[in-house]
C-alpha cells in the first residue's frame, strides 16, 4: 500500500501542469531556432487539416487540460476538418507516445476580428480526453491580468518555417524570444497602433522569430518553477519573419482567462 501511495505521488509530480518529465534544453537561439529536446514541450500540439485524405500540419496549439487545446482564431476555417496530434517530435514519423485525436467542437472568440487581428484566440475541445504521460502533459495558464516585464526570457516552439519562404521543418523547433514591453512594442518604429494591450510581443532582434506554421502555438514562459502559456502566436511582419523591431506578436493569454472560464475550459 505504501508503495502505491509513493507511486501516485511520483506520478502526480511528474504529470502536473507545466512540469515536463523531460526538461527542455534552454538558451538556444523557430527562425534561427534549433531542434527541441524530444518531448520537452509536451503540451505542444500539431493542428492538422484533412486534404484529399491526407492530414497536413497547419498550426500549433497548447494542451491546457486533457480535453482542451488553446490556439489562434485565424487558424480555424469552418470548411475544414481538423484533428489534434499530441506527443510529437518529428511530424512524419510514427513515434511511441504520440496520439491523434478528433475534434468535438471549436470555439472561436465571438469578437475575433480578422482585419485588425484582435481577439485572435480559439479553444478546441477534443473528442476524447487524453491520458497524461511523459510525452503528453498540459501547460499551466498564467494568472488573469499578469503582464511579464520587458526582456523576460520566454520560448517559442513549433513546426513553422525556418526562414522567410523557407521549408517547413519536420522536427519541433524552439527559440528564445524575450518579451518586449507594450510601451516599446507600440512605438511608431516598432508595431505602433497595430499592437493592443491584449497582445504581447517577443523577439524583434532580427535573428529569431515565429514564422508561417508556428501560428497558434505557445509562448512558453517559466514562472515560479512552472511553465505557463503566456502567448498564442498571432502575427508577424509582411517584410519577413525575422525583421528588426518587428517582434512576433502573440495574443496575451492572461487577458482571456475569464473568457476561457466562461466557455467551459478549465483555468
PDB file of N, CA and C in Angstrom, residues 24-117:
ATOM      1  N   UNK A  24      13.261  20.925 -20.912  1.00  0.00           N
ATOM      2  CA  UNK A  24      13.850  21.459 -22.146  1.00  0.00           C
ATOM      3  C   UNK A  24      15.285  21.923 -21.933  1.00  0.00           C
ATOM      4  N   UNK A  25      16.057  21.875 -23.023  1.00  0.00           N
ATOM      5  CA  UNK A  25      17.410  22.428 -23.006  1.00  0.00           C
ATOM      6  C   UNK A  25      17.285  23.903 -23.366  1.00  0.00           C
ATOM      7  N   UNK A  26      17.588  24.786 -22.447  1.00  0.00           N
ATOM      8  CA  UNK A  26      17.332  26.211 -22.617  1.00  0.00           C
ATOM      9  C   UNK A  26      18.573  26.949 -23.093  1.00  0.00           C
ATOM     10  N   UNK A  27      18.334  28.157 -23.588  1.00  0.00           N
ATOM     11  CA  UNK A  27      19.428  29.003 -24.015  1.00  0.00           C
ATOM     12  C   UNK A  27      19.671  28.975 -25.504  1.00  0.00           C
ATOM     13  N   UNK A  28      18.936  28.151 -26.249  1.00  0.00           N
ATOM     14  CA  UNK A  28      19.117  28.117 -27.697  1.00  0.00           C
ATOM     15  C   UNK A  28      18.524  29.353 -28.335  1.00  0.00           C
ATOM     16  N   UNK A  29      19.092  29.656 -29.473  1.00  0.00           N
ATOM     17  CA  UNK A  29      18.612  30.863 -30.114  1.00  0.00           C
ATOM     18  C   UNK A  29      17.411  30.516 -30.944  1.00  0.00           C
ATOM     19  N   UNK A  30      12.611  28.557 -33.875  1.00  0.00           N
ATOM     20  CA  UNK A  30      11.832  28.604 -34.906  1.00  0.00           C
ATOM     21  C   UNK A  30      12.647  29.349 -35.959  1.00  0.00           C
ATOM     22  N   UNK A  31      12.747  30.787 -36.492  1.00  0.00           N
ATOM     23  CA  UNK A  31      13.734  31.292 -37.438  1.00  0.00           C
ATOM     24  C   UNK A  31      15.010  31.415 -36.640  1.00  0.00           C
ATOM     25  N   UNK A  32      16.074  30.755 -37.068  1.00  0.00           N
ATOM     26  CA  UNK A  32      17.283  30.727 -36.268  1.00  0.00           C
ATOM     27  C   UNK A  32      17.145  29.806 -35.079  1.00  0.00           C
ATOM     28  N   UNK A  33      16.089  29.026 -34.996  1.00  0.00           N
ATOM     29  CA  UNK A  33      15.870  28.152 -33.859  1.00  0.00           C
ATOM     30  C   UNK A  33      16.644  26.857 -33.998  1.00  0.00           C
ATOM     31  N   UNK A  34      16.463  25.982 -33.029  1.00  0.00           N
ATOM     32  CA  UNK A  34      17.132  24.696 -33.023  1.00  0.00           C
ATOM     33  C   UNK A  34      16.134  23.595 -32.686  1.00  0.00           C
ATOM     34  N   UNK A  35      16.499  22.359 -33.014  1.00  0.00           N
ATOM     35  CA  UNK A  35      15.651  21.230 -32.654  1.00  0.00           C
ATOM     36  C   UNK A  35      15.420  21.222 -31.149  1.00  0.00           C
ATOM     37  N   UNK A  36      14.172  21.054 -30.760  1.00  0.00           N
ATOM     38  CA  UNK A  36      13.860  20.934 -29.333  1.00  0.00           C
ATOM     39  C   UNK A  36      14.279  19.555 -28.841  1.00  0.00           C
ATOM     40  N   UNK A  37      14.575  19.471 -27.565  1.00  0.00           N
ATOM     41  CA  UNK A  37      14.821  18.172 -26.950  1.00  0.00           C
ATOM     42  C   UNK A  37      13.526  17.369 -27.025  1.00  0.00           C
ATOM     43  N   UNK A  38      13.581  16.120 -27.479  1.00  0.00           N
ATOM     44  CA  UNK A  38      12.344  15.349 -27.657  1.00  0.00           C
ATOM     45  C   UNK A  38      11.467  15.339 -26.413  1.00  0.00           C
ATOM     46  N   UNK A  39      10.201  15.731 -26.604  1.00  0.00           N
ATOM     47  CA  UNK A  39       9.144  15.674 -25.592  1.00  0.00           C
ATOM     48  C   UNK A  39       9.378  16.604 -24.405  1.00  0.00           C
ATOM     49  N   UNK A  40      10.203  17.637 -24.613  1.00  0.00           N
ATOM     50  CA  UNK A  40      10.441  18.597 -23.535  1.00  0.00           C
ATOM     51  C   UNK A  40       9.395  19.716 -23.508  1.00  0.00           C
ATOM     52  N   UNK A  41       8.537  19.767 -24.539  1.00  0.00           N
ATOM     53  CA  UNK A  41       7.400  20.699 -24.564  1.00  0.00           C
ATOM     54  C   UNK A  41       6.152  19.856 -24.785  1.00  0.00           C
ATOM     55  N   UNK A  42       5.753  19.055 -23.793  1.00  0.00           N
ATOM     56  CA  UNK A  42       4.727  18.016 -24.020  1.00  0.00           C
ATOM     57  C   UNK A  42       3.311  18.537 -24.196  1.00  0.00           C
ATOM     58  N   UNK A  43       3.125  19.854 -24.069  1.00  0.00           N
ATOM     59  CA  UNK A  43       1.809  20.466 -24.321  1.00  0.00           C
ATOM     60  C   UNK A  43       1.692  20.981 -25.751  1.00  0.00           C
ATOM     61  N   UNK A  44       2.799  20.984 -26.485  1.00  0.00           N
ATOM     62  CA  UNK A  44       2.779  21.449 -27.879  1.00  0.00           C
ATOM     63  C   UNK A  44       2.009  20.456 -28.738  1.00  0.00           C
ATOM     64  N   UNK A  45       1.048  20.962 -29.507  1.00  0.00           N
ATOM     65  CA  UNK A  45       0.288  20.082 -30.400  1.00  0.00           C
ATOM     66  C   UNK A  45       0.440  20.561 -31.844  1.00  0.00           C
ATOM     67  N   UNK A  46       0.156  19.661 -32.756  1.00  0.00           N
ATOM     68  CA  UNK A  46       0.063  19.997 -34.173  1.00  0.00           C
ATOM     69  C   UNK A  46      -1.405  19.944 -34.583  1.00  0.00           C
ATOM     70  N   UNK A  47      -1.938  21.080 -35.019  1.00  0.00           N
ATOM     71  CA  UNK A  47      -3.304  21.121 -35.550  1.00  0.00           C
ATOM     72  C   UNK A  47      -3.225  20.795 -37.035  1.00  0.00           C
ATOM     73  N   UNK A  48      -3.946  19.775 -37.447  1.00  0.00           N
ATOM     74  CA  UNK A  48      -3.857  19.296 -38.822  1.00  0.00           C
ATOM     75  C   UNK A  48      -5.226  19.282 -39.482  1.00  0.00           C
ATOM     76  N   UNK A  49      -5.233  19.557 -40.788  1.00  0.00           N
ATOM     77  CA  UNK A  49      -6.473  19.526 -41.558  1.00  0.00           C
ATOM     78  C   UNK A  49      -6.391  18.431 -42.610  1.00  0.00           C
ATOM     79  N   UNK A  50      -7.559  17.962 -43.007  1.00  0.00           N
ATOM     80  CA  UNK A  50      -7.619  16.885 -43.980  1.00  0.00           C
ATOM     81  C   UNK A  50      -7.721  17.456 -45.387  1.00  0.00           C
ATOM     82  N   UNK A  51      -6.795  17.050 -46.236  1.00  0.00           N
ATOM     83  CA  UNK A  51      -6.785  17.489 -47.634  1.00  0.00           C
ATOM     84  C   UNK A  51      -6.735  16.261 -48.530  1.00  0.00           C
ATOM     85  N   UNK A  52      -7.863  15.927 -49.126  1.00  0.00           N
ATOM     86  CA  UNK A  52      -7.962  14.784 -50.048  1.00  0.00           C
ATOM     87  C   UNK A  52      -7.438  13.503 -49.407  1.00  0.00           C
ATOM     88  N   UNK A  53      -7.778  13.332 -48.120  1.00  0.00           N
ATOM     89  CA  UNK A  53      -7.400  12.108 -47.436  1.00  0.00           C
ATOM     90  C   UNK A  53      -6.056  12.135 -46.742  1.00  0.00           C
ATOM     91  N   UNK A  54      -5.345  13.251 -46.867  1.00  0.00           N
ATOM     92  CA  UNK A  54      -4.034  13.386 -46.228  1.00  0.00           C
ATOM     93  C   UNK A  54      -4.099  14.453 -45.146  1.00  0.00           C
ATOM     94  N   UNK A  55      -3.535  14.153 -43.988  1.00  0.00           N
ATOM     95  CA  UNK A  55      -3.511  15.125 -42.896  1.00  0.00           C
ATOM     96  C   UNK A  55      -2.279  15.997 -43.015  1.00  0.00           C
ATOM     97  N   UNK A  56      -2.481  17.324 -42.941  1.00  0.00           N
ATOM     98  CA  UNK A  56      -1.382  18.282 -43.108  1.00  0.00           C
ATOM     99  C   UNK A  56      -1.333  19.245 -41.927  1.00  0.00           C
ATOM    100  N   UNK A  57      -0.116  19.512 -41.458  1.00  0.00           N
ATOM    101  CA  UNK A  57       0.066  20.474 -40.364  1.00  0.00           C
ATOM    102  C   UNK A  57      -0.288  21.875 -40.850  1.00  0.00           C
ATOM    103  N   UNK A  58      -1.060  22.598 -40.036  1.00  0.00           N
ATOM    104  CA  UNK A  58      -1.394  23.976 -40.382  1.00  0.00           C
ATOM    105  C   UNK A  58      -1.020  24.965 -39.286  1.00  0.00           C
ATOM    106  N   UNK A  59      -1.162  24.569 -38.013  1.00  0.00           N
ATOM    107  CA  UNK A  59      -0.901  25.476 -36.896  1.00  0.00           C
ATOM    108  C   UNK A  59      -0.437  24.691 -35.679  1.00  0.00           C
ATOM    109  N   UNK A  60       0.094  25.431 -34.740  1.00  0.00           N
ATOM    110  CA  UNK A  60       0.397  24.863 -33.442  1.00  0.00           C
ATOM    111  C   UNK A  60      -0.755  25.101 -32.478  1.00  0.00           C
ATOM    112  N   UNK A  61      -0.558  24.697 -31.251  1.00  0.00           N
ATOM    113  CA  UNK A  61      -1.534  24.900 -30.199  1.00  0.00           C
ATOM    114  C   UNK A  61      -0.969  24.380 -28.897  1.00  0.00           C
ATOM    115  N   UNK A  62      -1.726  24.588 -27.821  1.00  0.00           N
ATOM    116  CA  UNK A  62      -1.254  24.227 -26.490  1.00  0.00           C
ATOM    117  C   UNK A  62      -2.317  23.428 -25.751  1.00  0.00           C
ATOM    118  N   UNK A  63      -1.934  22.266 -25.271  1.00  0.00           N
ATOM    119  CA  UNK A  63      -2.824  21.485 -24.413  1.00  0.00           C
ATOM    120  C   UNK A  63      -2.862  22.150 -23.031  1.00  0.00           C
ATOM    121  N   UNK A  64      -4.066  22.546 -22.583  1.00  0.00           N
ATOM    122  CA  UNK A  64      -4.185  23.202 -21.273  1.00  0.00           C
ATOM    123  C   UNK A  64      -4.962  22.344 -20.277  1.00  0.00           C
ATOM    124  N   UNK A  65      -5.456  21.218 -20.755  1.00  0.00           N
ATOM    125  CA  UNK A  65      -6.273  20.308 -19.950  1.00  0.00           C
ATOM    126  C   UNK A  65      -6.420  19.040 -20.793  1.00  0.00           C
ATOM    127  N   UNK A  66      -6.649  17.885 -20.185  1.00  0.00           N
ATOM    128  CA  UNK A  66      -6.779  16.672 -21.004  1.00  0.00           C
ATOM    129  C   UNK A  66      -7.826  16.739 -22.111  1.00  0.00           C
ATOM    130  N   UNK A  67      -8.760  17.698 -22.027  1.00  0.00           N
ATOM    131  CA  UNK A  67      -9.812  17.787 -23.045  1.00  0.00           C
ATOM    132  C   UNK A  67      -9.756  19.049 -23.888  1.00  0.00           C
ATOM    133  N   UNK A  68      -8.842  19.979 -23.594  1.00  0.00           N
ATOM    134  CA  UNK A  68      -8.899  21.289 -24.243  1.00  0.00           C
ATOM    135  C   UNK A  68      -7.534  21.736 -24.777  1.00  0.00           C
ATOM    136  N   UNK A  69      -7.594  22.352 -25.953  1.00  0.00           N
ATOM    137  CA  UNK A  69      -6.408  22.912 -26.606  1.00  0.00           C
ATOM    138  C   UNK A  69      -6.662  24.378 -26.921  1.00  0.00           C
ATOM    139  N   UNK A  70      -5.637  25.189 -26.702  1.00  0.00           N
ATOM    140  CA  UNK A  70      -5.682  26.622 -26.982  1.00  0.00           C
ATOM    141  C   UNK A  70      -4.934  26.887 -28.282  1.00  0.00           C
ATOM    142  N   UNK A  71      -5.537  27.675 -29.190  1.00  0.00           N
ATOM    143  CA  UNK A  71      -4.873  28.013 -30.442  1.00  0.00           C
ATOM    144  C   UNK A  71      -5.353  29.390 -30.895  1.00  0.00           C
ATOM    145  N   UNK A  72      -4.976  29.774 -32.107  1.00  0.00           N
ATOM    146  CA  UNK A  72      -5.359  31.084 -32.637  1.00  0.00           C
ATOM    147  C   UNK A  72      -6.632  30.981 -33.469  1.00  0.00           C
ATOM    148  N   UNK A  73      -7.464  32.016 -33.396  1.00  0.00           N
ATOM    149  CA  UNK A  73      -8.699  32.041 -34.194  1.00  0.00           C
ATOM    150  C   UNK A  73      -8.387  32.009 -35.683  1.00  0.00           C
ATOM    151  N   UNK A  74      -7.293  32.659 -36.100  1.00  0.00           N
ATOM    152  CA  UNK A  74      -7.009  32.733 -37.540  1.00  0.00           C
ATOM    153  C   UNK A  74      -6.601  31.377 -38.115  1.00  0.00           C
ATOM    154  N   UNK A  75      -6.345  30.394 -37.247  1.00  0.00           N
ATOM    155  CA  UNK A  75      -6.009  29.043 -37.708  1.00  0.00           C
ATOM    156  C   UNK A  75      -7.246  28.251 -38.132  1.00  0.00           C
ATOM    157  N   UNK A  76      -8.420  28.745 -37.758  1.00  0.00           N
ATOM    158  CA  UNK A  76      -9.642  27.957 -37.905  1.00  0.00           C
ATOM    159  C   UNK A  76     -10.456  28.390 -39.122  1.00  0.00           C
ATOM    160  N   UNK A  77     -10.870  27.411 -39.902  1.00  0.00           N
ATOM    161  CA  UNK A  77     -11.774  27.634 -41.031  1.00  0.00           C
ATOM    162  C   UNK A  77     -12.961  26.687 -40.881  1.00  0.00           C
ATOM    163  N   UNK A  78     -14.153  27.218 -41.014  1.00  0.00           N
ATOM    164  CA  UNK A  78     -15.355  26.395 -40.835  1.00  0.00           C
ATOM    165  C   UNK A  78     -15.487  25.315 -41.908  1.00  0.00           C
ATOM    166  N   UNK A  79     -14.758  25.459 -43.001  1.00  0.00           N
ATOM    167  CA  UNK A  79     -14.869  24.495 -44.094  1.00  0.00           C
ATOM    168  C   UNK A  79     -13.912  23.307 -43.939  1.00  0.00           C
ATOM    169  N   UNK A  80     -13.058  23.341 -42.937  1.00  0.00           N
ATOM    170  CA  UNK A  80     -12.031  22.315 -42.782  1.00  0.00           C
ATOM    171  C   UNK A  80     -12.412  21.280 -41.725  1.00  0.00           C
ATOM    172  N   UNK A  81     -11.879  20.081 -41.899  1.00  0.00           N
ATOM    173  CA  UNK A  81     -11.951  19.036 -40.886  1.00  0.00           C
ATOM    174  C   UNK A  81     -10.587  18.937 -40.220  1.00  0.00           C
ATOM    175  N   UNK A  82     -10.590  18.965 -38.885  1.00  0.00           N
ATOM    176  CA  UNK A  82      -9.322  19.021 -38.150  1.00  0.00           C
ATOM    177  C   UNK A  82      -9.137  17.801 -37.254  1.00  0.00           C
ATOM    178  N   UNK A  83      -7.890  17.582 -36.919  1.00  0.00           N
ATOM    179  CA  UNK A  83      -7.529  16.683 -35.830  1.00  0.00           C
ATOM    180  C   UNK A  83      -6.368  17.314 -35.062  1.00  0.00           C
ATOM    181  N   UNK A  84      -6.167  16.842 -33.835  1.00  0.00           N
ATOM    182  CA  UNK A  84      -5.080  17.333 -32.994  1.00  0.00           C
ATOM    183  C   UNK A  84      -4.108  16.178 -32.765  1.00  0.00           C
ATOM    184  N   UNK A  85      -2.830  16.438 -33.037  1.00  0.00           N
ATOM    185  CA  UNK A  85      -1.800  15.416 -32.839  1.00  0.00           C
ATOM    186  C   UNK A  85      -0.919  15.839 -31.664  1.00  0.00           C
ATOM    187  N   UNK A  86      -0.799  14.955 -30.689  1.00  0.00           N
ATOM    188  CA  UNK A  86      -0.081  15.247 -29.453  1.00  0.00           C
ATOM    189  C   UNK A  86       1.113  14.313 -29.294  1.00  0.00           C
ATOM    190  N   UNK A  87       2.060  14.739 -28.475  1.00  0.00           N
ATOM    191  CA  UNK A  87       3.212  13.900 -28.154  1.00  0.00           C
ATOM    192  C   UNK A  87       4.193  13.732 -29.289  1.00  0.00           C
ATOM    193  N   UNK A  88       4.241  14.718 -30.204  1.00  0.00           N
ATOM    194  CA  UNK A  88       5.093  14.602 -31.387  1.00  0.00           C
ATOM    195  C   UNK A  88       6.399  15.363 -31.236  1.00  0.00           C
ATOM    196  N   UNK A  89       7.425  14.809 -31.858  1.00  0.00           N
ATOM    197  CA  UNK A  89       8.699  15.497 -32.050  1.00  0.00           C
ATOM    198  C   UNK A  89       8.955  15.659 -33.552  1.00  0.00           C
ATOM    199  N   UNK A  90       8.877  14.536 -34.274  1.00  0.00           N
ATOM    200  CA  UNK A  90       9.077  14.540 -35.724  1.00  0.00           C
ATOM    201  C   UNK A  90       7.734  14.216 -36.377  1.00  0.00           C
ATOM    202  N   UNK A  91       7.193  15.161 -37.127  1.00  0.00           N
ATOM    203  CA  UNK A  91       5.827  15.018 -37.635  1.00  0.00           C
ATOM    204  C   UNK A  91       5.643  13.826 -38.565  1.00  0.00           C
ATOM    205  N   UNK A  92       6.654  13.513 -39.353  1.00  0.00           N
ATOM    206  CA  UNK A  92       6.489  12.467 -40.370  1.00  0.00           C
ATOM    207  C   UNK A  92       6.681  11.061 -39.824  1.00  0.00           C
ATOM    208  N   UNK A  93       7.114  10.935 -38.570  1.00  0.00           N
ATOM    209  CA  UNK A  93       7.415   9.619 -38.023  1.00  0.00           C
ATOM    210  C   UNK A  93       6.290   9.124 -37.116  1.00  0.00           C
ATOM    211  N   UNK A  94       6.144   7.811 -37.087  1.00  0.00           N
ATOM    212  CA  UNK A  94       5.197   7.168 -36.186  1.00  0.00           C
ATOM    213  C   UNK A  94       5.915   6.950 -34.858  1.00  0.00           C
ATOM    214  N   UNK A  95       5.714   7.868 -33.915  1.00  0.00           N
ATOM    215  CA  UNK A  95       6.516   7.874 -32.690  1.00  0.00           C
ATOM    216  C   UNK A  95       5.750   7.264 -31.516  1.00  0.00           C
ATOM    217  N   UNK A  96       6.423   6.453 -30.699  1.00  0.00           N
ATOM    218  CA  UNK A  96       5.788   5.946 -29.472  1.00  0.00           C
ATOM    219  C   UNK A  96       5.377   7.110 -28.567  1.00  0.00           C
ATOM    220  N   UNK A  97       4.195   7.013 -27.986  1.00  0.00           N
ATOM    221  CA  UNK A  97       3.737   8.072 -27.095  1.00  0.00           C
ATOM    222  C   UNK A  97       2.993   9.188 -27.780  1.00  0.00           C
ATOM    223  N   UNK A  98       2.887   9.144 -29.118  1.00  0.00           N
ATOM    224  CA  UNK A  98       2.131  10.174 -29.836  1.00  0.00           C
ATOM    225  C   UNK A  98       0.709   9.690 -30.062  1.00  0.00           C
ATOM    226  N   UNK A  99      -0.169  10.652 -30.344  1.00  0.00           N
ATOM    227  CA  UNK A  99      -1.598  10.341 -30.417  1.00  0.00           C
ATOM    228  C   UNK A  99      -2.300  11.352 -31.310  1.00  0.00           C
ATOM    229  N   UNK A 100      -3.194  10.879 -32.156  1.00  0.00           N
ATOM    230  CA  UNK A 100      -4.039  11.754 -32.974  1.00  0.00           C
ATOM    231  C   UNK A 100      -5.472  11.649 -32.463  1.00  0.00           C
ATOM    232  N   UNK A 101      -6.083  12.802 -32.180  1.00  0.00           N
ATOM    233  CA  UNK A 101      -7.413  12.835 -31.584  1.00  0.00           C
ATOM    234  C   UNK A 101      -8.327  13.722 -32.432  1.00  0.00           C
ATOM    235  N   UNK A 102      -9.555  13.283 -32.604  1.00  0.00           N
ATOM    236  CA  UNK A 102     -10.533  14.089 -33.324  1.00  0.00           C
ATOM    237  C   UNK A 102     -10.998  15.281 -32.502  1.00  0.00           C
ATOM    238  N   UNK A 103     -11.786  16.122 -33.146  1.00  0.00           N
ATOM    239  CA  UNK A 103     -12.259  17.360 -32.525  1.00  0.00           C
ATOM    240  C   UNK A 103     -13.761  17.270 -32.290  1.00  0.00           C
ATOM    241  N   UNK A 104     -14.180  17.554 -31.055  1.00  0.00           N
ATOM    242  CA  UNK A 104     -15.614  17.574 -30.750  1.00  0.00           C
ATOM    243  C   UNK A 104     -16.231  18.905 -31.153  1.00  0.00           C
ATOM    244  N   UNK A 105     -15.570  20.006 -30.770  1.00  0.00           N
ATOM    245  CA  UNK A 105     -16.054  21.332 -31.155  1.00  0.00           C
ATOM    246  C   UNK A 105     -14.925  22.340 -31.067  1.00  0.00           C
ATOM    247  N   UNK A 106     -15.097  23.438 -31.795  1.00  0.00           N
ATOM    248  CA  UNK A 106     -14.133  24.538 -31.782  1.00  0.00           C
ATOM    249  C   UNK A 106     -14.889  25.810 -31.434  1.00  0.00           C
ATOM    250  N   UNK A 107     -14.358  26.538 -30.467  1.00  0.00           N
ATOM    251  CA  UNK A 107     -14.973  27.798 -30.040  1.00  0.00           C
ATOM    252  C   UNK A 107     -14.030  28.943 -30.383  1.00  0.00           C
ATOM    253  N   UNK A 108     -14.398  29.714 -31.370  1.00  0.00           N
ATOM    254  CA  UNK A 108     -13.628  30.903 -31.756  1.00  0.00           C
ATOM    255  C   UNK A 108     -14.177  32.093 -30.972  1.00  0.00           C
ATOM    256  N   UNK A 109     -13.281  32.960 -30.512  1.00  0.00           N
ATOM    257  CA  UNK A 109     -13.735  34.127 -29.746  1.00  0.00           C
ATOM    258  C   UNK A 109     -14.780  34.900 -30.540  1.00  0.00           C
ATOM    259  N   UNK A 110     -15.868  35.236 -29.871  1.00  0.00           N
ATOM    260  CA  UNK A 110     -17.010  35.862 -30.553  1.00  0.00           C
ATOM    261  C   UNK A 110     -16.685  37.250 -31.108  1.00  0.00           C
ATOM    262  N   UNK A 111     -15.597  37.868 -30.613  1.00  0.00           N
ATOM    263  CA  UNK A 111     -15.199  39.188 -31.110  1.00  0.00           C
ATOM    264  C   UNK A 111     -13.901  39.122 -31.919  1.00  0.00           C
ATOM    265  N   UNK A 112     -13.606  37.963 -32.459  1.00  0.00           N
ATOM    266  CA  UNK A 112     -12.454  37.816 -33.348  1.00  0.00           C
ATOM    267  C   UNK A 112     -12.637  38.704 -34.567  1.00  0.00           C
ATOM    268  N   UNK A 113     -11.625  39.534 -34.845  1.00  0.00           N
ATOM    269  CA  UNK A 113     -11.661  40.461 -35.970  1.00  0.00           C
ATOM    270  C   UNK A 113     -10.446  40.190 -36.840  1.00  0.00           C
ATOM    271  N   UNK A 114     -10.669  39.617 -38.016  1.00  0.00           N
ATOM    272  CA  UNK A 114      -9.563  39.207 -38.872  1.00  0.00           C
ATOM    273  C   UNK A 114      -8.882  40.389 -39.555  1.00  0.00           C
ATOM    274  N   UNK A 115      -9.563  41.538 -39.642  1.00  0.00           N
ATOM    275  CA  UNK A 115      -8.963  42.714 -40.279  1.00  0.00           C
ATOM    276  C   UNK A 115      -7.935  43.364 -39.353  1.00  0.00           C
ATOM    277  N   UNK A 116      -8.344  43.591 -38.110  1.00  0.00           N
ATOM    278  CA  UNK A 116      -7.434  44.207 -37.135  1.00  0.00           C
ATOM    279  C   UNK A 116      -6.656  43.167 -36.330  1.00  0.00           C
ATOM    280  N   UNK A 117      -6.934  41.877 -36.565  1.00  0.00           N
ATOM    281  CA  UNK A 117      -6.298  40.761 -35.846  1.00  0.00           C
ATOM    282  C   UNK A 117      -6.435  40.967 -34.338  1.00  0.00           C
TER     283      UNK A 117
END
